[in-house]
N, CA, C and O atoms as a printed pandas DataFrame, in Angstrom:
     atom_number atom_name residue_name chain_id  residue_number  x_coord  y_coord  z_coord
0              1         N          MET        A               1    6.600    7.758   13.856
1              2        CA          MET        A               1    7.426    6.888   13.043
2              3         C          MET        A               1    7.419    7.410   11.603
3              4         O          MET        A               1    6.393    7.868   11.099
4              5         N          ARG        A               2    8.562    7.331   10.968
5              6        CA          ARG        A               2    8.730    7.839    9.602
6              7         C          ARG        A               2    8.184    6.835    8.584
7              8         O          ARG        A               2    8.370    5.627    8.730
8              9         N          ILE        A               3    7.511    7.347    7.556
9             10        CA          ILE        A               3    7.009    6.513    6.462
10            11         C          ILE        A               3    7.802    6.836    5.206
11            12         O          ILE        A               3    7.909    7.995    4.805
12            13         N          GLU        A               4    8.354    5.797    4.589
13            14        CA          GLU        A               4    9.109    5.926    3.331
14            15         C          GLU        A               4    8.343    5.193    2.236
15            16         O          GLU        A               4    7.748    4.143    2.479
16            17         N          TRP        A               5    8.362    5.748    1.044
17            18        CA          TRP        A               5    7.687    5.138   -0.103
18            19         C          TRP        A               5    8.707    4.539   -1.052
19            20         O          TRP        A               5    9.660    5.208   -1.451
20            21         N          SER        A               6    8.509    3.275   -1.414
21            22        CA          SER        A               6    9.373    2.646   -2.416
22            23         C          SER        A               6    8.973    3.164   -3.798
23            24         O          SER        A               6    7.871    3.679   -3.987
24            25         N          GLU        A               7    9.877    3.021   -4.745
25            26        CA          GLU        A               7    9.562    3.434   -6.114
26            27         C          GLU        A               7    8.374    2.649   -6.677
27            28         O          GLU        A               7    7.490    3.257   -7.281
28            29         N          PRO        A               8    8.317    1.306   -6.502
29            30        CA          PRO        A               8    7.135    0.588   -7.003
30            31         C          PRO        A               8    5.827    1.103   -6.393
31            32         O          PRO        A               8    4.815    1.188   -7.089
32            33         N          ALA        A               9    5.839    1.442   -5.114
33            34        CA          ALA        A               9    4.618    1.944   -4.472
34            35         C          ALA        A               9    4.212    3.299   -5.042
35            36         O          ALA        A               9    3.025    3.552   -5.250
36            37         N          MET        A              10    5.185    4.172   -5.295
37            38        CA          MET        A              10    4.868    5.472   -5.893
38            39         C          MET        A              10    4.291    5.293   -7.296
39            40         O          MET        A              10    3.349    5.986   -7.681
40            41         N          LEU        A              11    4.865    4.357   -8.057
41            42        CA          LEU        A              11    4.340    4.073   -9.397
42            43         C          LEU        A              11    2.936    3.484   -9.320
43            44         O          LEU        A              11    2.082    3.800  -10.149
44            45         N          ASP        A              12    2.695    2.631   -8.329
45            46        CA          ASP        A              12    1.353    2.075   -8.126
46            47         C          ASP        A              12    0.336    3.191   -7.882
47            48         O          ASP        A              12   -0.752    3.180   -8.458
48            49         N          MET        A              13    0.691    4.144   -7.035
49            50        CA          MET        A              13   -0.224    5.244   -6.716
50            51         C          MET        A              13   -0.502    6.105   -7.944
51            52         O          MET        A              13   -1.640    6.513   -8.176
52            53         N          ALA        A              14    0.535    6.381   -8.727
53            54        CA          ALA        A              14    0.350    7.180   -9.944
54            55         C          ALA        A              14   -0.553    6.448  -10.933
55            56         O          ALA        A              14   -1.429    7.058  -11.546
56            57         N          ALA        A              15   -0.344    5.151  -11.087
57            58        CA          ALA        A              15   -1.169    4.364  -12.008
58            59         C          ALA        A              15   -2.620    4.313  -11.523
59            60         O          ALA        A              15   -3.548    4.402  -12.327
60            61         N          LEU        A              16   -2.813    4.171  -10.225
61            62        CA          LEU        A              16   -4.159    4.139   -9.659
62            63         C          LEU        A              16   -4.858    5.478   -9.880
63            64         O          LEU        A              16   -6.019    5.517  -10.288
64            65         N          ARG        A              17   -4.155    6.566   -9.611
65            66        CA          ARG        A              17   -4.722    7.905   -9.833
66            67         C          ARG        A              17   -5.111    8.080  -11.301
67            68         O          ARG        A              17   -6.207    8.554  -11.600
68            69         N          ASP        A              18   -4.216    7.698  -12.217
69            70        CA          ASP        A              18   -4.494    7.843  -13.645
70            71         C          ASP        A              18   -5.680    6.992  -14.078
71            72         O          ASP        A              18   -6.501    7.423  -14.888
72            73         N          TYR        A              19   -5.764    5.785  -13.536
73            74        CA          TYR        A              19   -6.868    4.885  -13.876
74            75         C          TYR        A              19   -8.211    5.488  -13.458
75            76         O          TYR        A              19   -9.159    5.507  -14.243
76            77         N          ILE        A              20   -8.284    5.972  -12.237
77            78        CA          ILE        A              20   -9.537    6.565  -11.754
78            79         C          ILE        A              20   -9.831    7.862  -12.499
79            80         O          ILE        A              20  -10.981    8.132  -12.844
80            81         N          ALA        A              21   -8.802    8.663  -12.750
81            82        CA          ALA        A              21   -8.976    9.954  -13.421
82            83         C          ALA        A              21   -9.456    9.807  -14.856
83            84         O          ALA        A              21  -10.053   10.735  -15.402
84            85         N          SER        A              22   -9.210    8.668  -15.473
85            86        CA          SER        A              22   -9.665    8.484  -16.856
86            87         C          SER        A              22  -11.191    8.553  -16.947
87            88         O          SER        A              22  -11.732    8.892  -17.999
88            89         N          ASP        A              23  -11.879    8.237  -15.861
89            90        CA          ASP        A              23  -13.342    8.342  -15.822
90            91         C          ASP        A              23  -13.835    9.515  -14.981
91            92         O          ASP        A              23  -14.853   10.129  -15.299
92            93         N          ALA        A              24  -13.114    9.823  -13.914
93            94        CA          ALA        A              24  -13.600   10.836  -12.967
94            95         C          ALA        A              24  -12.421   11.543  -12.301
95            96         O          ALA        A              24  -11.993   11.136  -11.220
96            97         N          PRO        A              25  -11.887   12.601  -12.932
97            98        CA          PRO        A              25  -10.708   13.288  -12.372
98            99         C          PRO        A              25  -10.881   13.772  -10.929
99           100         O          PRO        A              25   -9.971   13.617  -10.115
100          101         N          ALA        A              26  -12.024   14.346  -10.609
101          102        CA          ALA        A              26  -12.226   14.841   -9.240
102          103         C          ALA        A              26  -12.265   13.679   -8.251
103          104         O          ALA        A              26  -11.740   13.785   -7.143
104          105         N          ARG        A              27  -12.873   12.597   -8.643
105          106        CA          ARG        A              27  -12.929   11.410   -7.780
106          107         C          ARG        A              27  -11.533   10.863   -7.530
107          108         O          ARG        A              27  -11.235   10.404   -6.427
108          109         N          ALA        A              28  -10.672   10.907   -8.548
109          110        CA          ALA        A              28   -9.303   10.396   -8.395
110          111         C          ALA        A              28   -8.569   11.161   -7.310
111          112         O          ALA        A              28   -7.927   10.557   -6.451
112          113         N          THR        A              29   -8.656   12.467   -7.338
113          114        CA          THR        A              29   -7.988   13.296   -6.332
114          115         C          THR        A              29   -8.522   12.982   -4.938
115          116         O          THR        A              29   -7.748   12.828   -3.993
116          117         N          PHE        A              30   -9.835   12.889   -4.812
117          118        CA          PHE        A              30  -10.466   12.590   -3.527
118          119         C          PHE        A              30  -10.048   11.209   -3.017
119          120         O          PHE        A              30   -9.704   11.055   -1.845
120          121         N          PHE        A              31  -10.080   10.203   -3.902
121          122        CA          PHE        A              31   -9.743    8.836   -3.516
122          123         C          PHE        A              31   -8.292    8.742   -3.045
123          124         O          PHE        A              31   -8.011    8.154   -2.000
124          125         N          ILE        A              32   -7.377    9.320   -3.813
125          126        CA          ILE        A              32   -5.953    9.253   -3.460
126          127         C          ILE        A              32   -5.703    9.971   -2.135
127          128         O          ILE        A              32   -4.924    9.486   -1.314
128          129         N          GLN        A              33   -6.347   11.112   -1.914
129          130        CA          GLN        A              33   -6.167   11.822   -0.641
130          131         C          GLN        A              33   -6.662   10.980    0.526
131          132         O          GLN        A              33   -6.012   10.923    1.571
132          133         N          ARG        A              34   -7.799   10.331    0.358
133          134        CA          ARG        A              34   -8.320    9.472    1.427
134          135         C          ARG        A              34   -7.400    8.281    1.672
135          136         O          ARG        A              34   -7.220    7.854    2.813
136          137         N          LEU        A              35   -6.820    7.747    0.607
137          138        CA          LEU        A              35   -5.889    6.630    0.760
138          139         C          LEU        A              35   -4.647    7.074    1.547
139          140         O          LEU        A              35   -4.184    6.364    2.440
140          141         N          PHE        A              36   -4.112    8.264    1.204
141          142        CA          PHE        A              36   -2.975    8.807    1.964
142          143         C          PHE        A              36   -3.360    9.023    3.433
143          144         O          PHE        A              36   -2.570    8.724    4.329
144          145         N          ASP        A              37   -4.552    9.534    3.679
145          146        CA          ASP        A              37   -5.010    9.737    5.060
146          147         C          ASP        A              37   -5.053    8.414    5.819
147          148         O          ASP        A              37   -4.678    8.346    6.990
148          149         N          HIS        A              38   -5.511    7.371    5.144
149          150        CA          HIS        A              38   -5.575    6.035    5.752
150          151         C          HIS        A              38   -4.166    5.558    6.135
151          152         O          HIS        A              38   -3.955    5.025    7.224
152          153         N          ILE        A              39   -3.223    5.757    5.234
153          154        CA          ILE        A              39   -1.835    5.349    5.471
154          155         C          ILE        A              39   -1.211    6.166    6.602
155          156         O          ILE        A              39   -0.402    5.644    7.369
156          157         N          ASP        A              40   -1.580    7.437    6.709
157          158        CA          ASP        A              40   -1.017    8.299    7.756
158          159         C          ASP        A              40   -1.285    7.777    9.164
159          160         O          ASP        A              40   -0.552    8.115   10.093
160          161         N          ALA        A              41   -2.315    6.965    9.334
161          162        CA          ALA        A              41   -2.591    6.383   10.654
162          163         C          ALA        A              41   -1.428    5.526   11.137
163          164         O          ALA        A              41   -1.282    5.295   12.337
164          165         N          LEU        A              42   -0.600    5.056   10.209
165          166        CA          LEU        A              42    0.555    4.232   10.591
166          167         C          LEU        A              42    1.580    5.017   11.406
167          168         O          LEU        A              42    2.341    4.427   12.173
168          169         N          HIS        A              43    1.608    6.342   11.246
169          170        CA          HIS        A              43    2.520    7.154   12.066
170          171         C          HIS        A              43    2.286    6.876   13.550
171          172         O          HIS        A              43    3.235    6.733   14.320
172          173         N          THR        A              44    1.032    6.802   13.936
173          174        CA          THR        A              44    0.661    6.608   15.333
174          175         C          THR        A              44    0.508    5.139   15.703
175          176         O          THR        A              44    0.850    4.727   16.812
176          177         N          PHE        A              45   -0.006    4.361   14.767
177          178        CA          PHE        A              45   -0.289    2.941   15.023
178          179         C          PHE        A              45    0.398    2.069   13.968
179          180         O          PHE        A              45   -0.276    1.548   13.080
180          181         N          PRO        A              46    1.710    1.900   14.043
181          182        CA          PRO        A              46    2.438    1.182   12.991
182          183         C          PRO        A              46    2.032   -0.278   12.818
183          184         O          PRO        A              46    2.224   -0.851   11.745
184          185         N          GLU        A              47    1.480   -0.878   13.853
185          186        CA          GLU        A              47    1.052   -2.275   13.748
186          187         C          GLU        A              47   -0.440   -2.389   13.445
187          188         O          GLU        A              47   -1.047   -3.436   13.670
188          189         N          LEU        A              48   -1.021   -1.317   12.938
189          190        CA          LEU        A              48   -2.444   -1.292   12.622
190          191         C          LEU        A              48   -2.822   -2.374   11.614
191          192         O          LEU        A              48   -3.860   -3.020   11.754
192          193         N          GLY        A              49   -1.989   -2.571   10.610
193          194        CA          GLY        A              49   -2.285   -3.564    9.577
194          195         C          GLY        A              49   -2.013   -4.982   10.053
195          196         O          GLY        A              49   -1.296   -5.210   11.027
196          197         N          ARG        A              50   -2.607   -5.922    9.339
197          198        CA          ARG        A              50   -2.392   -7.337    9.663
198          199         C          ARG        A              50   -1.179   -7.867    8.910
199          200         O          ARG        A              50   -0.740   -7.271    7.927
200          201         N          VAL        A              51   -0.646   -8.982    9.373
201          202        CA          VAL        A              51    0.421   -9.676    8.651
202          203         C          VAL        A              51   -0.177  -10.167    7.336
203          204         O          VAL        A              51   -1.286  -10.700    7.318
204          205         N          VAL        A              52    0.556   -9.988    6.234
205          206        CA          VAL        A              52    0.073  -10.426    4.923
206          207         C          VAL        A              52    0.011  -11.950    4.923
207          208         O          VAL        A              52    1.048  -12.600    5.059
208          209         N          PRO        A              53   -1.177  -12.539    4.774
209          210        CA          PRO        A              53   -1.307  -13.998    4.910
210          211         C          PRO        A              53   -0.485  -14.792    3.896
211          212         O          PRO        A              53    0.046  -15.852    4.228
212          213         N          GLU        A              54   -0.373  -14.295    2.671
213          214        CA          GLU        A              54    0.362  -15.027    1.638
214          215         C          GLU        A              54    1.864  -15.047    1.888
215          216         O          GLU        A              54    2.575  -15.900    1.356
216          217         N          VAL        A              55    2.342  -14.114    2.692
217          218        CA          VAL        A              55    3.779  -13.995    2.949
218          219         C          VAL        A              55    4.129  -14.586    4.309
219          220         O          VAL        A              55    5.154  -15.254    4.453
220          221         N          ASP        A              56    3.275  -14.341    5.314
221          222        CA          ASP        A              56    3.444  -14.856    6.671
222          223         C          ASP        A              56    4.805  -14.526    7.278
223          224         O          ASP        A              56    5.479  -15.381    7.852
224          225         N          VAL        A              57    5.186  -13.251    7.130
225          226        CA          VAL        A              57    6.395  -12.715    7.753
226          227         C          VAL        A              57    5.916  -11.591    8.669
227          228         O          VAL        A              57    5.187  -10.702    8.229
228          229         N          ALA        A              58    6.316  -11.624    9.923
229          230        CA          ALA        A              58    5.759  -10.721   10.939
230          231         C          ALA        A              58    5.872   -9.243   10.593
231          232         O          ALA        A              58    4.990   -8.466   10.958
232          233         N          ASN        A              59    6.922   -8.836    9.906
233          234        CA          ASN        A              59    7.088   -7.406    9.645
234          235         C          ASN        A              59    6.578   -6.974    8.267
235          236         O          ASN        A              59    6.709   -5.802    7.913
236          237         N          ILE        A              60    6.002   -7.884    7.485
237          238        CA          ILE        A              60    5.356   -7.512    6.219
238          239         C          ILE        A              60    3.858   -7.497    6.497
239          240         O          ILE        A              60    3.234   -8.537    6.706
240          241         N          ARG        A              61    3.300   -6.290    6.493
241          242        CA          ARG        A              61    1.918   -6.099    6.930
242          243         C          ARG        A              61    1.124   -5.390    5.841
243          244         O          ARG        A              61    1.689   -4.921    4.853
244          245         N          GLU        A              62   -0.178   -5.318    6.029
245          246        CA          GLU        A              62   -1.014   -4.640    5.045
246          247         C          GLU        A              62   -2.177   -3.920    5.701
247          248         O          GLU        A              62   -2.732   -4.355    6.710
248          249         N          LEU        A              63   -2.517   -2.805    5.087
249          250        CA          LEU        A              63   -3.768   -2.111    5.357
250          251         C          LEU        A              63   -4.651   -2.352    4.144
251          252         O          LEU        A              63   -4.149   -2.496    3.029
252          253         N          VAL        A              64   -5.941   -2.396    4.349
253          254        CA          VAL        A              64   -6.872   -2.527    3.230
254          255         C          VAL        A              64   -7.730   -1.272    3.201
255          256         O          VAL        A              64   -8.274   -0.841    4.218
256          257         N          PHE        A              65   -7.836   -0.697    2.007
257          258        CA          PHE        A              65   -8.639    0.510    1.831
258          259         C          PHE        A              65   -9.450    0.370    0.554
259          260         O          PHE        A              65   -8.894    0.359   -0.544
260          261         N          GLN        A              66  -10.749    0.267    0.695
261          262        CA          GLN        A              66  -11.691    0.196   -0.421
262          263         C          GLN        A              66  -11.225   -0.756   -1.527
263          264         O          GLN        A              66  -11.202   -0.398   -2.705
264          265         N          GLY        A              67  -10.862   -1.950   -1.132
265          266        CA          GLY        A              67  -10.486   -2.975   -2.102
266          267         C          GLY        A              67   -9.030   -2.969   -2.513
267          268         O          GLY        A              67   -8.614   -3.820   -3.300
268          269         N          TYR        A              68   -8.239   -2.031   -2.003
269          270        CA          TYR        A              68   -6.813   -1.961   -2.321
270          271         C          TYR        A              68   -5.994   -2.359   -1.104
271          272         O          TYR        A              68   -6.332   -2.032    0.033
272          273         N          ARG        A              69   -4.925   -3.064   -1.369
273          274        CA          ARG        A              69   -4.024   -3.526   -0.310
274          275         C          ARG        A              69   -2.776   -2.646   -0.318
275          276         O          ARG        A              69   -2.119   -2.497   -1.348
276          277         N          ILE        A              70   -2.460   -2.075    0.820
277          278        CA          ILE        A              70   -1.249   -1.274    0.996
278          279         C          ILE        A              70   -0.288   -2.158    1.782
279          280         O          ILE        A              70   -0.464   -2.369    2.982
280          281         N          ILE        A              71    0.727   -2.670    1.096
281          282        CA          ILE        A              71    1.675   -3.590    1.713
282          283         C          ILE        A              71    2.862   -2.772    2.228
283          284         O          ILE        A              71    3.428   -1.955    1.502
284          285         N          TYR        A              72    3.225   -3.003    3.484
285          286        CA          TYR        A              72    4.348   -2.252    4.052
286          287         C          TYR        A              72    5.231   -3.154    4.903
287          288         O          TYR        A              72    4.802   -4.193    5.404
288          289         N          ARG        A              73    6.480   -2.718    5.049
289          290        CA          ARG        A              73    7.452   -3.403    5.907
290          291         C          ARG        A              73    7.657   -2.543    7.143
291          292         O          ARG        A              73    7.940   -1.349    7.050
292          293         N          LEU        A              74    7.510   -3.165    8.287
293          294        CA          LEU        A              74    7.663   -2.477    9.564
294          295         C          LEU        A              74    9.040   -2.779   10.136
295          296         O          LEU        A              74    9.432   -3.938   10.268
296          297         N          SER        A              75    9.766   -1.721   10.471
297          298        CA          SER        A              75   11.050   -1.879   11.153
298          299         C          SER        A              75   11.039   -0.946   12.362
299          300         O          SER        A              75   10.147   -0.104   12.471
300          301         N          PRO        A              76   11.999   -1.071   13.264
301          302        CA          PRO        A              76   11.971   -0.234   14.474
302          303         C          PRO        A              76   12.021    1.270   14.192
303          304         O          PRO        A              76   11.450    2.054   14.949
304          305         N          GLN        A              77   12.695    1.680   13.118
305          306        CA          GLN        A              77   12.858    3.105   12.855
306          307         C          GLN        A              77   11.875    3.676   11.839
307          308         O          GLN        A              77   11.622    4.881   11.837
308          309         N          ARG        A              78   11.313    2.819   10.968
309          310        CA          ARG        A              78   10.479    3.373    9.907
310          311         C          ARG        A              78    9.521    2.328    9.346
311          312         O          ARG        A              78    9.587    1.138    9.652
312          313         N          ILE        A              79    8.635    2.841    8.515
313          314        CA          ILE        A              79    7.685    2.023    7.770
314          315         C          ILE        A              79    7.985    2.245    6.296
315          316         O          ILE        A              79    8.034    3.385    5.834
316          317         N          ASP        A              80    8.185    1.165    5.560
317          318        CA          ASP        A              80    8.407    1.252    4.116
318          319         C          ASP        A              80    7.149    0.789    3.403
319          320         O          ASP        A              80    6.746   -0.366    3.541
320          321         N          ILE        A              81    6.523    1.683    2.641
321          322        CA          ILE        A              81    5.385    1.297    1.817
322          323         C          ILE        A              81    5.969    0.596    0.594
323          324         O          ILE        A              81    6.730    1.193   -0.167
324          325         N          LEU        A              82    5.610   -0.674    0.411
325          326        CA          LEU        A              82    6.224   -1.503   -0.623
326          327         C          LEU        A              82    5.433   -1.519   -1.917
327          328         O          LEU        A              82    6.010   -1.447   -3.002
328          329         N          THR        A              83    4.118   -1.612   -1.810
329          330        CA          THR        A              83    3.270   -1.645   -3.001
330          331         C          THR        A              83    1.834   -1.324   -2.612
331          332         O          THR        A              83    1.428   -1.503   -1.464
332          333         N          VAL        A              84    1.089   -0.852   -3.579
333          334        CA          VAL        A              84   -0.347   -0.616   -3.419
334          335         C          VAL        A              84   -1.001   -1.341   -4.583
335          336         O          VAL        A              84   -0.753   -1.016   -5.744
336          337         N          LEU        A              85   -1.838   -2.323   -4.271
337          338        CA          LEU        A              85   -2.408   -3.116   -5.355
338          339         C          LEU        A              85   -3.848   -3.487   -5.083
339          340         O          LEU        A              85   -4.308   -3.475   -3.942
340          341         N          HIS        A              86   -4.543   -3.812   -6.141
341          342        CA          HIS        A              86   -5.946   -4.207   -6.006
342          343         C          HIS        A              86   -6.022   -5.537   -5.268
343          344         O          HIS        A              86   -5.160   -6.400   -5.436
344          345         N          GLY        A              87   -7.037   -5.693   -4.467
345          346        CA          GLY        A              87   -7.195   -6.892   -3.659
346          347         C          GLY        A              87   -7.323   -8.173   -4.449
347          348         O          GLY        A              87   -7.129   -9.256   -3.896
348          349         N          SER        A              88   -7.645   -8.081   -5.730
349          350        CA          SER        A              88   -7.783   -9.288   -6.550
350          351         C          SER        A              88   -6.439   -9.839   -7.032
351          352         O          SER        A              88   -6.374  -10.958   -7.539
352          353         N          ARG        A              89   -5.375   -9.060   -6.876
353          354        CA          ARG        A              89   -4.049   -9.539   -7.308
354          355         C          ARG        A              89   -3.590  -10.660   -6.389
355          356         O          ARG        A              89   -3.805  -10.614   -5.178
356          357         N          ASP        A              90   -2.962  -11.656   -6.975
357          358        CA          ASP        A              90   -2.529  -12.855   -6.258
358          359         C          ASP        A              90   -1.123  -12.670   -5.703
359          360         O          ASP        A              90   -0.147  -12.730   -6.451
360          361         N          LEU        A              91   -1.013  -12.446   -4.400
361          362        CA          LEU        A              91    0.311  -12.318   -3.782
362          363         C          LEU        A              91    0.965  -13.672   -3.554
363          364         O          LEU        A              91    2.130  -13.739   -3.161
364          365         N          GLY        A              92    0.228  -14.752   -3.797
365          366        CA          GLY        A              92    0.839  -16.074   -3.753
366          367         C          GLY        A              92    1.824  -16.264   -4.894
367          368         O          GLY        A              92    2.722  -17.102   -4.818
368          369         N          ASN        A              93    1.652  -15.479   -5.953
369          370        CA          ASN        A              93    2.561  -15.489   -7.100
370          371         C          ASN        A              93    3.732  -14.554   -6.796
371          372         O          ASN        A              93    3.517  -13.355   -6.619
372          373         N          PRO        A              94    4.968  -15.067   -6.731
373          374        CA          PRO        A              94    6.123  -14.216   -6.413
374          375         C          PRO        A              94    6.317  -13.048   -7.383
375          376         O          PRO        A              94    6.950  -12.056   -7.021
376          377         N          ASN        A              95    5.790  -13.143   -8.604
377          378        CA          ASN        A              95    5.900  -12.033   -9.559
378          379         C          ASN        A              95    5.100  -10.817   -9.122
379          380         O          ASN        A              95    5.333   -9.716   -9.620
380          381         N          ASN        A              96    4.172  -10.992   -8.211
381          382        CA          ASN        A              96    3.369   -9.887   -7.692
382          383         C          ASN        A              96    3.912   -9.337   -6.377
383          384         O          ASN        A              96    3.204   -8.635   -5.654
384          385         N          ARG        A              97    5.152   -9.650   -6.071
385          386        CA          ARG        A              97    5.799   -9.171   -4.838
386          387         C          ARG        A              97    7.018   -8.327   -5.202
387          388         O          ARG        A              97    8.140   -8.832   -5.197
388          389         N          PRO        A              98    6.814   -7.055   -5.515
389          390        CA          PRO        A              98    7.939   -6.233   -5.968
390          391         C          PRO        A              98    9.048   -6.080   -4.937
391          392         O          PRO        A              98   10.190   -5.803   -5.303
392          393         N          TRP        A              99    8.739   -6.253   -3.669
393          394        CA          TRP        A              99    9.776   -6.113   -2.645
394          395         C          TRP        A              99   10.747   -7.288   -2.656
395          396         O          TRP        A              99   11.804   -7.212   -2.031
396          397         N          GLU        A             100   10.413   -8.367   -3.348
397          398        CA          GLU        A             100   11.319   -9.514   -3.429
398          399         C          GLU        A             100   12.178   -9.478   -4.685
399          400         O          GLU        A             100   13.035  -10.341   -4.874
400          401         N          ALA        A             101   11.957   -8.493   -5.539
401          402        CA          ALA        A             101   12.710   -8.419   -6.807
402          403         C          ALA        A             101   14.136   -7.986   -6.575
403          404         O          ALA        A             101   14.909   -7.871   -7.526
């Protein structure tokens, strides 16, 4: 199954990399690569993630990786990565749902 990245998700990844790199550049590269590897499992197991509880829509799912939530939309032809955010962010707040903008 094909994985597509939304612009907000790409910006999230860049911001996360920059944040980690400000203290540990080598760690940032390692962390981001591991996060991509985690997401790659969706190619084989697209329903690996759980339904996002705050949204409760069957095709809006999430993977969790070391405290970060990877929110994605599952459709028959592809997976859209919608956002990557820290687990402490409140998805109950519609302002934290870039896919609804």
